[in-house]
Amino acid sequence: METFRPMRESANAQAFARISGAEPVVVDVQCAIDVVPGMSPNIILTSGAPMTWERYYGGQRAAVLGAAQYEGLAVDASDAEDKIRTGEIIIAGCHDYGCVGSLAGIYTASMPVFVVDNPVSGNRSFCNLFEGKSPFRLNYGVYNQQVKVNLIHLQNDIAPALGRVIRESGGVALSPIIKRALHMGDELHSRNTAATLLFNQAVFPALMQEARKAEASASVLYEYLSGGDYFFLRLSMAASKAASDSAHGIEGSSMVTAMAFNCHDFSIRVSGMGDEWFSAQLPPVAAKLFP
Amino acid sequence: METFRPMRESANAQAFARISGAEPVVVDVQCAIDVVPGMSPNIILTSGAPMTWERYYGGQRAAVLGAAQYEGLAVDASDAEDKIRTGEIIIAGCHDYGCVGSLAGIYTASMPVFVVDNPVSGNRSFCNLFEGKSPFRLNYGVYNQQVKVNLIHLQNDIAPALGRVIRESGGVALSPIIKRALHMGDELHSRNTAATLLFNQAVFPALMQEARKAEASASVLYEYLSGGDYFFLRLSMAASKAASDSAHGIEGSSMVTAMAFNCHDFSIRVSGMGDEWFSAQLPPVAAKLFP
């Protein structure tokens, strides 16, 4: 073991330099199928390490079945179950596709994703869009008419305008926003107020152009950008994914480059250990959350 | 003295309730002459308590002489001095006109001011506009071609568009912005980043309308709003003035309702003591600020 130490130390130093030197920039919003390498029309990605279908349960299982219907891969939940069992619909872990998932962490081919480049290391990451303030969301494991309508709204109304505005801005560097926001009370998971405001400020000139060209879409987009302080979370997730992935695959490095959970397991991936996931079952939760 | 205590306590409680209950709202941007009660074309207001002309010196004196030329009241500094001495140009303290001044604190008739209403107590305050990031500013006691051009830019380009955007927004309530900003690292004098972002967010919908109607002015205004994090300072000043003034004039109250300085004195005004100022000379400063 002693003999590995010098190699591990230098490998970890390199991994650390990659993470701390990352400069993630959001460059676009596109449908997953058009930008996520390896994505195909019959794939549904979830948060967490890849897992056999039988082990999915609860909200995440419901979200997968909903996603199959949303994507038009199945007519109902039972049809979706059948097609997953026969392999007609493939379930995979989003991290293996450069994506990072919030809760259920569902991605289907047509869903819009942020495209975040890290030019320092030449890698790219993705995150899907915040579903808004409704308590009914696919990432909460709910799929109903309201969730469907909102996902269509994100895909047809928000994503194209947001993509135009980000491209028109020449991309938006995320590290400067993240650094400032952390000094303004954000922790960038449950508090994203400052980062969302700073992002909005960065894209506002492009949003004014959008307003001149397409009044309605600019107003709808602005409502989305300012409607909840959670907007930036998906960008901080994609930025963190871009930084972490850039440190992955360094021979001899023991750095953990991904921590992820699904409905069943908590899992890690280690820089020098390839694409293998190391998982442990989640402990049972006994809590009275809503008395 | 004992006999006054109950009256003073209740008067101070009332003054405190007025200040803490104030809900200042910026409702417009207009030229001082059109909105500041008692303003007239030959008046120049300065920060601090009113003072005889002979006692003005240094930057504030230079700023007054510059303001006279800017306003077209004098052709040069010497002409301005003459007209001030003969009373053709009147110098007064801005606080006595509902205004609050930054440093030199100069107001002339044509200069634009924020109009801030406090509907809870029915009073109104004013503050002029941030001159931008240039080290040459009238409020720093500098008047030259660059300062003049910038003041004209504020008056002709920024103020009309900013007024339209604020009116179109139906006014902007300042207390909610101030409360949030104080939790985001602002102290609202030298740090106004969060408050400026929150204000910008509040007026963006109106700014998008402005962009559709008047592309150039919207871009120029946005550059001003986002160009320096100091923008909101003048609004926090006007909001504080509106809150403090609402507590002024309560019989028996010993609350200090204004603290102000000019080049010569530091002065206070007390709620129950009318419009009298109580002044002390500033101590001499011996500092090596720019070694």
XYZ file of N, CA, C and O in Angstrom, chain B residues 87-261:
700
model
N -27.173 87.569 -3.178
C -28.454 86.910 -2.911
C -29.228 86.561 -4.166
O -30.357 86.070 -4.094
N -28.630 86.818 -5.327
C -29.301 86.449 -6.573
C -29.378 84.920 -6.689
O -30.330 84.379 -7.238
N -28.338 84.274 -6.195
C -28.363 82.808 -6.050
C -28.456 82.511 -4.560
O -27.708 83.082 -3.760
N -29.396 81.638 -4.203
C -29.622 81.321 -2.787
C -29.082 79.926 -2.481
O -29.369 78.969 -3.210
N -28.308 79.831 -1.408
C -27.796 78.532 -0.960
C -28.611 78.105 0.256
O -28.829 78.906 1.168
N -29.044 76.848 0.267
C -29.839 76.361 1.398
C -29.472 74.913 1.693
O -28.802 74.247 0.894
N -29.906 74.437 2.860
C -29.620 73.058 3.264
C -30.667 72.110 2.692
O -31.870 72.360 2.805
N -30.222 71.023 2.075
C -31.163 70.151 1.359
C -32.190 69.513 2.295
O -33.335 69.284 1.901
N -31.790 69.228 3.549
C -32.730 68.570 4.468
C -33.977 69.407 4.722
O -35.048 68.864 4.980
N -33.810 70.726 4.660
C -34.962 71.597 4.896
C -35.934 71.572 3.720
O -37.019 72.148 3.794
N -35.539 70.903 2.643
C -36.396 70.801 1.452
C -36.805 69.344 1.174
O -37.131 68.996 0.048
N -36.723 68.518 2.199
C -37.142 67.121 2.022
C -36.137 66.280 1.258
O -36.434 65.151 0.859
N -34.942 66.834 1.044
C -33.927 66.122 0.263
C -32.810 65.632 1.179
O -32.600 66.161 2.265
N -32.090 64.633 0.708
C -30.938 64.139 1.452
C -29.759 64.111 0.489
O -29.895 63.725 -0.675
N -28.600 64.587 0.976
C -27.488 64.798 0.057
C -26.329 63.867 0.312
O -25.965 63.612 1.458
N -25.742 63.373 -0.759
C -24.522 62.576 -0.658
C -23.325 63.513 -0.761
O -23.213 64.283 -1.713
N -22.433 63.491 0.221
C -21.227 64.334 0.256
C -21.575 65.801 0.003
O -22.257 66.397 0.827
N -21.127 66.400 -1.111
C -21.448 67.815 -1.346
C -22.965 68.026 -1.360
O -23.462 69.072 -0.944
N -23.681 67.020 -1.839
C -25.147 67.030 -1.720
C -25.837 68.139 -2.483
O -26.756 68.779 -1.978
N -25.404 68.343 -3.718
C -25.888 69.481 -4.509
C -27.194 69.165 -5.243
O -27.312 68.130 -5.895
N -28.139 70.082 -5.126
C -29.373 70.029 -5.919
C -29.558 71.376 -6.594
O -29.525 72.410 -5.922
N -29.794 71.355 -7.915
C -30.272 72.562 -8.590
C -31.637 72.244 -9.185
O -32.057 71.074 -9.224
N -32.305 73.287 -9.665
C -33.710 73.161 -10.080
C -33.933 72.088 -11.140
O -34.914 71.347 -11.091
N -33.003 71.986 -12.094
C -33.258 71.084 -13.220
C -32.788 69.655 -12.972
O -33.040 68.767 -13.776
N -32.095 69.439 -11.861
C -31.554 68.097 -11.621
C -32.656 67.104 -11.264
O -33.561 67.424 -10.503
N -32.544 65.874 -11.793
C -33.571 64.867 -11.500
C -33.427 64.311 -10.087
O -32.313 64.167 -9.581
N -34.571 64.019 -9.488
C -34.588 63.421 -8.144
C -35.565 62.252 -8.106
O -36.573 62.238 -8.812
N -35.227 61.258 -7.290
C -36.197 60.220 -6.955
C -37.270 60.836 -6.073
O -36.948 61.604 -5.158
N -38.513 60.482 -6.325
C -39.624 60.910 -5.477
C -40.060 59.693 -4.665
O -40.492 58.687 -5.232
N -39.885 59.783 -3.343
C -40.193 58.644 -2.475
C -41.314 59.021 -1.507
O -41.155 59.937 -0.700
N -42.426 58.329 -1.633
C -43.575 58.581 -0.763
C -43.599 57.595 0.396
O -43.234 56.429 0.229
N -44.039 58.098 1.535
C -44.280 57.228 2.686
C -45.758 57.358 3.038
O -46.136 58.170 3.882
N -46.603 56.577 2.374
C -48.052 56.776 2.528
C -48.544 56.556 3.957
O -49.573 57.109 4.338
N -47.809 55.784 4.751
C -48.230 55.530 6.139
C -48.363 56.846 6.907
O -49.311 57.052 7.664
N -47.399 57.754 6.699
C -47.458 59.039 7.403
C -47.782 60.192 6.462
O -47.883 61.337 6.895
N -47.905 59.889 5.179
C -48.278 60.929 4.223
C -47.173 61.928 3.921
O -47.449 63.054 3.515
N -45.914 61.543 4.110
C -44.835 62.488 3.770
C -44.050 61.996 2.559
O -44.229 60.864 2.094
N -43.196 62.848 2.037
C -42.500 62.591 0.774
C -41.057 63.076 0.887
O -40.799 64.133 1.462
N -40.139 62.302 0.328
C -38.730 62.692 0.345
C -38.129 62.565 -1.050
O -38.741 61.986 -1.948
N -36.917 63.093 -1.176
C -36.257 63.137 -2.481
C -34.782 62.815 -2.333
O -34.166 63.119 -1.314
N -34.226 62.218 -3.372
C -32.768 62.099 -3.434
C -32.352 62.181 -4.897
O -33.050 61.669 -5.782
N -31.230 62.842 -5.132
C -30.754 62.921 -6.512
C -30.105 61.605 -6.936
O -30.024 60.656 -6.155
N -29.622 61.542 -8.171
C -29.176 60.269 -8.749
C -27.667 60.056 -8.600
O -26.886 61.012 -8.652
N -27.301 58.801 -8.451
C -25.891 58.378 -8.444
C -25.234 58.820 -9.752
O -25.760 58.589 -10.834
N -24.078 59.478 -9.610
C -23.415 60.010 -10.806
C -22.588 58.976 -11.571
O -21.945 59.312 -12.566
N -22.575 57.742 -11.100
C -21.810 56.719 -11.811
C -20.416 56.569 -11.240
O -20.054 57.213 -10.253
N -19.625 55.701 -11.886
C -18.370 55.264 -11.290
C -17.187 56.205 -11.512
O -16.121 56.007 -10.947
N -17.364 57.229 -12.344
C -16.250 58.139 -12.609
C -15.738 58.765 -11.313
O -16.523 59.115 -10.429
N -14.420 58.906 -11.158
C -13.916 59.594 -9.959
C -14.242 61.089 -9.983
O -14.156 61.763 -8.957
N -14.627 61.617 -11.137
C -14.987 63.036 -11.242
C -16.499 63.168 -11.128
O -17.240 62.770 -12.023
N -16.936 63.699 -10.001
C -18.375 63.850 -9.761
C -18.612 65.158 -9.028
O -17.801 65.564 -8.195
N -19.774 65.758 -9.289
C -20.133 66.975 -8.577
C -20.217 66.707 -7.075
O -19.817 67.544 -6.268
N -20.706 65.528 -6.689
C -20.831 65.279 -5.237
C -19.476 65.022 -4.581
O -19.374 64.994 -3.370
N -18.420 64.854 -5.394
C -17.055 64.815 -4.855
C -16.426 66.214 -4.874
O -15.252 66.367 -4.543
N -17.180 67.217 -5.321
C -16.650 68.575 -5.347
C -15.907 68.912 -6.620
O -15.110 69.847 -6.659
N -16.163 68.142 -7.684
C -15.490 68.389 -8.958
C -16.519 68.872 -9.977
O -17.607 68.298 -10.095
N -16.196 69.946 -10.684
C -17.039 70.354 -11.809
C -16.143 70.667 -12.992
O -15.355 71.621 -12.965
N -16.224 69.833 -14.003
C -15.480 70.064 -15.240
C -16.346 69.579 -16.404
O -17.511 69.198 -16.207
N -15.780 69.572 -17.595
C -16.561 69.222 -18.777
C -17.147 67.812 -18.660
O -18.306 67.567 -18.992
N -16.326 66.893 -18.136
C -16.767 65.500 -18.008
C -17.938 65.373 -17.027
O -18.907 64.657 -17.284
N -17.833 66.092 -15.915
C -18.906 66.069 -14.916
C -20.176 66.664 -15.514
O -21.278 66.118 -15.359
N -20.009 67.766 -16.237
C -21.152 68.441 -16.860
C -21.855 67.513 -17.852
O -23.086 67.375 -17.831
N -21.063 66.882 -18.713
C -21.632 65.973 -19.715
C -22.392 64.838 -19.030
O -23.485 64.452 -19.455
N -21.820 64.337 -17.937
C -22.478 63.231 -17.234
C -23.770 63.684 -16.564
O -24.768 62.959 -16.564
N -23.768 64.902 -15.998
C -24.997 65.421 -15.373
C -26.090 65.617 -16.427
O -27.273 65.350 -16.175
N -25.690 66.064 -17.610
C -26.662 66.233 -18.702
C -27.204 64.868 -19.133
O -28.401 64.713 -19.387
N -26.306 63.878 -19.174
C -26.711 62.506 -19.512
C -27.737 61.988 -18.496
O -28.775 61.424 -18.864
N -27.462 62.206 -17.218
C -28.410 61.783 -16.175
C -29.762 62.458 -16.373
O -30.815 61.826 -16.270
N -29.696 63.758 -16.649
C -30.917 64.560 -16.734
C -31.726 64.250 -17.996
O -32.951 64.128 -17.941
N -31.029 64.111 -19.121
C -31.740 63.973 -20.400
C -31.992 62.527 -20.814
O -32.964 62.252 -21.516
N -31.088 61.618 -20.425
C -31.209 60.241 -20.904
C -31.722 59.293 -19.812
O -32.658 58.533 -20.026
N -31.053 59.334 -18.657
C -31.385 58.362 -17.607
C -32.713 58.701 -16.927
O -33.607 57.850 -16.828
N -32.835 59.934 -16.452
C -33.988 60.292 -15.616
C -35.337 60.058 -16.312
O -36.229 59.453 -15.712
N -35.513 60.499 -17.561
C -36.837 60.280 -18.171
C -37.175 58.793 -18.311
O -38.300 58.381 -18.017
N -36.191 57.985 -18.726
C -36.449 56.551 -18.892
C -36.688 55.884 -17.539
O -37.592 55.057 -17.380
N -35.889 56.267 -16.549
C -36.039 55.685 -15.211
C -37.394 56.065 -14.613
O -38.067 55.231 -13.988
N -37.797 57.301 -14.820
C -39.114 57.737 -14.346
C -40.231 56.930 -14.997
O -41.152 56.464 -14.326
N -40.132 56.738 -16.327
C -41.157 55.948 -17.030
C -41.229 54.528 -16.472
O -42.310 53.988 -16.237
N -40.047 53.938 -16.276
C -39.988 52.544 -15.824
C -40.553 52.413 -14.402
O -41.271 51.454 -14.093
N -40.256 53.380 -13.549
C -40.773 53.337 -12.171
C -42.286 53.558 -12.169
O -43.024 52.852 -11.482
N -42.750 54.509 -12.965
C -44.203 54.748 -13.030
C -44.916 53.534 -13.617
O -45.957 53.104 -13.126
N -44.318 52.971 -14.676
C -44.902 51.791 -15.327
C -44.966 50.603 -14.354
O -45.851 49.758 -14.452
N -44.020 50.569 -13.408
C -44.011 49.500 -12.396
C -45.023 49.778 -11.292
O -45.154 48.977 -10.364
N -45.683 50.928 -11.359
C -46.625 51.297 -10.306
C -45.914 51.697 -9.024
O -46.448 51.530 -7.930
N -44.678 52.209 -9.172
C -43.860 52.491 -7.987
C -43.199 51.206 -7.516
O -43.617 50.108 -7.880
N -42.146 51.362 -6.735
C -41.445 50.188 -6.201
C -41.320 50.361 -4.688
O -40.716 51.331 -4.212
N -41.916 49.424 -3.950
C -41.833 49.462 -2.484
C -40.394 49.176 -2.071
O -39.803 48.177 -2.506
N -39.828 50.048 -1.247
C -38.403 49.929 -0.925
C -38.129 49.081 0.316
O -37.088 48.432 0.404
N -39.044 49.055 1.278
C -38.787 48.282 2.507
C -38.554 46.798 2.234
O -37.623 46.214 2.798
N -39.369 46.157 1.387
C -39.117 44.724 1.142
C -37.736 44.481 0.535
O -37.061 43.508 0.874
N -37.311 45.388 -0.347
C -35.980 45.256 -0.953
C -34.907 45.446 0.115
O -33.945 44.676 0.213
N -35.088 46.475 0.945
C -34.103 46.777 1.987
C -33.986 45.611 2.966
O -32.886 45.187 3.332
N -35.127 45.060 3.365
C -35.100 43.942 4.324
C -34.356 42.734 3.752
O -33.554 42.105 4.432
N -34.646 42.399 2.501
C -33.971 41.244 1.895
C -32.485 41.529 1.714
O -31.639 40.675 1.970
N -32.176 42.733 1.244
C -30.781 43.062 0.934
C -29.904 43.007 2.182
O -28.750 42.583 2.127
N -30.475 43.429 3.328
C -29.693 43.401 4.573
C -29.339 41.968 4.967
O -28.353 41.733 5.657
N -30.135 41.003 4.509
C -29.814 39.598 4.765
C -28.910 39.005 3.694
O -28.577 37.830 3.751
N -28.575 39.813 2.709
C -27.749 39.305 1.604
C -26.397 40.023 1.555
O -25.755 40.061 0.510
N -25.987 40.581 2.697
C -24.642 41.145 2.766
C -24.563 42.640 2.521
O -23.499 43.235 2.679
N -25.653 43.269 2.112
C -25.628 44.724 1.938
C -25.694 45.414 3.299
O -26.336 44.911 4.221
N -25.038 46.573 3.412
C -25.325 47.453 4.543
C -25.951 48.739 4.019
O -26.270 49.624 4.772
N -26.105 48.828 2.723
C -26.853 49.893 2.049
C -26.191 51.262 2.115
O -26.850 52.273 1.939
N -24.895 51.284 2.394
C -24.158 52.509 2.142
C -23.081 52.191 1.101
O -23.207 52.574 -0.039
N -22.088 51.411 1.523
C -21.031 51.067 0.572
C -21.286 49.741 -0.129
O -20.582 49.392 -1.063
N -22.256 48.982 0.358
C -22.597 47.705 -0.290
C -24.077 47.702 -0.624
O -24.929 47.620 0.257
N -24.365 47.799 -1.913
C -25.748 47.881 -2.380
C -26.027 46.870 -3.474
O -26.995 46.995 -4.218
N -25.166 45.854 -3.563
C -25.257 44.898 -4.661
C -26.612 44.200 -4.695
O -27.291 44.181 -5.724
N -27.001 43.614 -3.564
C -28.243 42.835 -3.539
C -29.446 43.745 -3.769
O -30.350 43.408 -4.537
N -29.450 44.901 -3.115
C -30.592 45.810 -3.256
C -30.717 46.291 -4.697
O -31.826 46.389 -5.239
N -29.587 46.585 -5.331
C -29.620 47.020 -6.728
C -30.183 45.910 -7.616
O -31.035 46.151 -8.474
N -29.738 44.668 -7.379
C -30.251 43.533 -8.156
C -31.748 43.337 -7.920
O -32.509 43.082 -8.857
N -32.168 43.450 -6.657
C -33.587 43.251 -6.338
C -34.439 44.366 -6.943
O -35.536 44.118 -7.443
N -33.917 45.591 -6.905
C -34.648 46.697 -7.543
C -34.750 46.446 -9.046
O -35.818 46.585 -9.648
N -33.628 46.068 -9.645
C -33.642 45.813 -11.088
C -34.656 44.730 -11.434
O -35.383 44.835 -12.419
N -34.683 43.685 -10.606
C -35.649 42.616 -10.859
C -37.078 43.155 -10.799
O -37.924 42.774 -11.604
N -37.317 44.062 -9.853
C -38.672 44.609 -9.699
C -39.092 45.430 -10.917
O -40.265 45.457 -11.275
N -38.145 46.114 -11.553
C -38.524 46.978 -12.683
C -38.286 46.331 -14.046
O -38.609 46.935 -15.076
N -37.726 45.106 -14.088
C -37.435 44.470 -15.378
C -38.640 44.374 -16.306
O -38.523 44.643 -17.501
N -39.806 43.956 -15.792
C -40.946 43.881 -16.715
C -41.216 45.233 -17.393
O -41.452 45.288 -18.599
N -41.147 46.312 -16.622
C -41.348 47.639 -17.210
C -40.196 48.000 -18.139
O -40.387 48.662 -19.163
N -39.004 47.549 -17.791
C -37.840 47.826 -18.637
C -37.962 47.083 -19.971
O -37.539 47.583 -21.015
N -38.557 45.903 -19.941
C -38.784 45.176 -21.196
C -39.789 45.926 -22.067
O -39.639 45.991 -23.279
N -40.805 46.497 -21.437
C -41.752 47.325 -22.197
C -41.036 48.524 -22.798
O -41.269 48.894 -23.950
N -40.174 49.145 -21.985
C -39.384 50.283 -22.462
C -38.537 49.850 -23.658
O -38.416 50.583 -24.643
N -37.972 48.641 -23.565
C -37.131 48.133 -24.658
C -37.936 47.991 -25.947
O -37.425 48.220 -27.041
N -39.204 47.593 -25.806
C -40.033 47.434 -27.002
C -40.379 48.779 -27.609
O -40.438 48.927 -28.822
N -40.585 49.783 -26.724
C -41.021 51.093 -27.215
C -39.840 51.966 -27.613
O -39.919 52.742 -28.554
N -38.766 51.881 -26.847
C -37.641 52.800 -27.054
C -36.342 52.065 -26.788
O -35.744 52.180 -25.724
N -35.931 51.289 -27.784
C -34.778 50.405 -27.653
C -33.550 51.082 -27.051
O -32.952 50.590 -26.103
N -33.193 52.245 -27.616
C -31.944 52.890 -27.200
C -32.007 53.303 -25.737
O -31.086 53.032 -24.966
N -33.106 53.926 -25.337
C -33.169 54.436 -23.969
C -33.191 53.292 -22.963
O -32.638 53.402 -21.869
N -33.803 52.171 -23.335
C -33.826 51.022 -22.423
C -32.421 50.474 -22.217
O -32.035 50.132 -21.104
N -31.643 50.410 -23.286
C -30.276 49.895 -23.165
C -29.415 50.829 -22.327
O -28.641 50.386 -21.480
N -29.565 52.122 -22.582
C -28.798 53.115 -21.819
C -29.175 53.049 -20.340
O -28.313 53.070 -19.464
N -30.462 52.918 -20.088
C -30.916 52.843 -18.698
C -30.394 51.574 -18.038
O -29.928 51.600 -16.895
N -30.435 50.452 -18.777
C -29.975 49.204 -18.175
C -28.489 49.266 -17.847
O -28.044 48.760 -16.814
N -27.745 49.918 -18.727
C -26.318 50.085 -18.470
C -26.104 50.857 -17.156
O -25.236 50.517 -16.358
N -26.927 51.863 -16.957
C -26.834 52.657 -15.732
C -27.222 51.820 -14.511
O -26.525 51.818 -13.494
N -28.309 51.075 -14.631
C -28.813 50.295 -13.491
C -27.856 49.183 -13.087
O -27.777 48.808 -11.928
N -27.147 48.634 -14.066
C -26.288 47.485 -13.769
C -24.813 47.862 -13.769
O -23.958 47.036 -13.492
N -24.528 49.124 -14.059
C -23.135 49.535 -14.248
C -22.356 49.676 -12.951
O -21.136 49.618 -12.937
N -23.033 49.894 -11.864
C -22.337 50.027 -10.587
C -23.276 49.544 -9.511
O -24.478 49.697 -9.623
N -22.720 48.951 -8.475
C -23.590 48.406 -7.444
C -24.087 49.496 -6.506
O -24.747 49.211 -5.517
N -23.760 50.755 -6.813
C -24.166 51.860 -5.948
C -25.552 52.396 -6.264
O -26.066 53.240 -5.548
N -26.138 51.937 -7.360
C -27.398 52.539 -7.790
C -28.393 52.702 -6.652
O -28.991 53.750 -6.467
N -28.579 51.629 -5.866
C -29.657 51.650 -4.875
C -29.400 52.620 -3.723
O -30.329 53.000 -3.011
N -28.139 53.018 -3.516
C -27.824 53.886 -2.371
C -28.746 55.095 -2.299
O -29.252 55.449 -1.235
N -28.979 55.743 -3.448
C -29.807 56.949 -3.418
C -31.246 56.635 -3.027
O -31.957 57.492 -2.498
N -31.660 55.396 -3.290
C -33.007 55.000 -2.869
C -33.043 54.664 -1.383
O -34.025 54.970 -0.694
N -31.972 54.058 -0.866
C -31.969 53.784 0.579
C -31.855 55.099 1.343
O -32.437 55.254 2.424
N -31.143 56.084 0.767
C -31.064 57.410 1.397
C -32.442 58.076 1.433
O -32.875 58.591 2.470
N -33.123 58.060 0.296
C -34.445 58.699 0.240
C -35.434 57.967 1.143
O -36.272 58.592 1.806
N -35.313 56.625 1.185
C -36.210 55.840 2.047
C -35.963 56.183 3.515
O -36.912 56.346 4.299
N -34.687 56.304 3.889
C -34.351 56.637 5.279
C -34.822 58.046 5.620
O -35.315 58.308 6.727
N -34.678 58.954 4.658
C -35.145 60.329 4.861
C -36.664 60.343 5.054
O -37.175 61.040 5.943
N -37.362 59.573 4.238
C -38.828 59.527 4.361
C -39.227 58.975 5.726
O -40.143 59.490 6.381
N -38.518 57.928 6.174
C -38.835 57.333 7.475
C -38.513 58.316 8.600
O -39.325 58.535 9.509
N -37.327 58.949 8.533
C -36.905 59.867 9.603
C -37.795 61.101 9.651
O -38.194 61.549 10.729
N -38.091 61.659 8.486
C -38.936 62.861 8.457
C -40.326 62.584 9.023
O -40.954 63.481 9.597
N -40.784 61.336 8.860
C -42.129 61.026 9.365
C -42.169 61.080 10.885
O -43.232 61.208 11.483
N -40.989 60.974 11.516
C -40.927 61.024 12.981
C -40.598 62.430 13.483
O -40.458 62.646 14.684
N -40.471 63.369 12.562
C -40.103 64.730 12.960
C -41.344 65.541 13.322
O -42.419 65.311 12.783
N -41.153 66.469 14.261
C -42.231 67.398 14.595
C -43.235 66.844 15.589
O -44.372 67.311 15.643
N -42.825 65.843 16.365
C -43.724 65.318 17.400
C -43.405 66.029 18.715
O -42.290 65.912 19.241
N -44.369 66.753 19.213
C -44.146 67.585 20.399
C -43.653 66.738 21.564
O -44.256 65.716 21.891
N -42.554 67.153 22.146
C -42.028 66.461 23.318
C -41.070 65.336 22.990
O -40.443 64.773 23.885
N -40.918 65.003 21.703
C -40.018 63.894 21.354
C -38.574 64.373 21.296
O -38.263 65.392 20.680
N -37.696 63.601 21.923
C -36.268 63.937 21.906
C -35.527 63.125 20.846
O -34.304 63.087 20.828
N -36.264 62.462 19.972
C -35.606 61.626 18.963
C -34.858 62.489 17.943
O -35.386 63.491 17.451
N -33.630 62.090 17.636
C -32.874 62.755 16.571
C -33.434 62.266 15.241
O -33.432 61.070 14.968
N -33.932 63.170 14.434
C -34.575 62.768 13.178
C -33.722 63.089 11.954
O -34.088 62.730 10.840
N -32.603 63.799 12.164
C -31.674 63.995 11.048
C -30.273 64.188 11.602
O -30.084 64.856 12.630
N -29.320 63.550 10.945
C -27.906 63.797 11.214
C -27.304 64.141 9.866
O -27.505 63.399 8.899
N -26.610 65.266 9.793
C -26.119 65.696 8.485
C -24.798 66.425 8.658
O -24.530 67.002 9.715
N -23.976 66.369 7.622
C -22.770 67.184 7.700
C -22.538 67.901 6.385
O -22.953 67.449 5.324
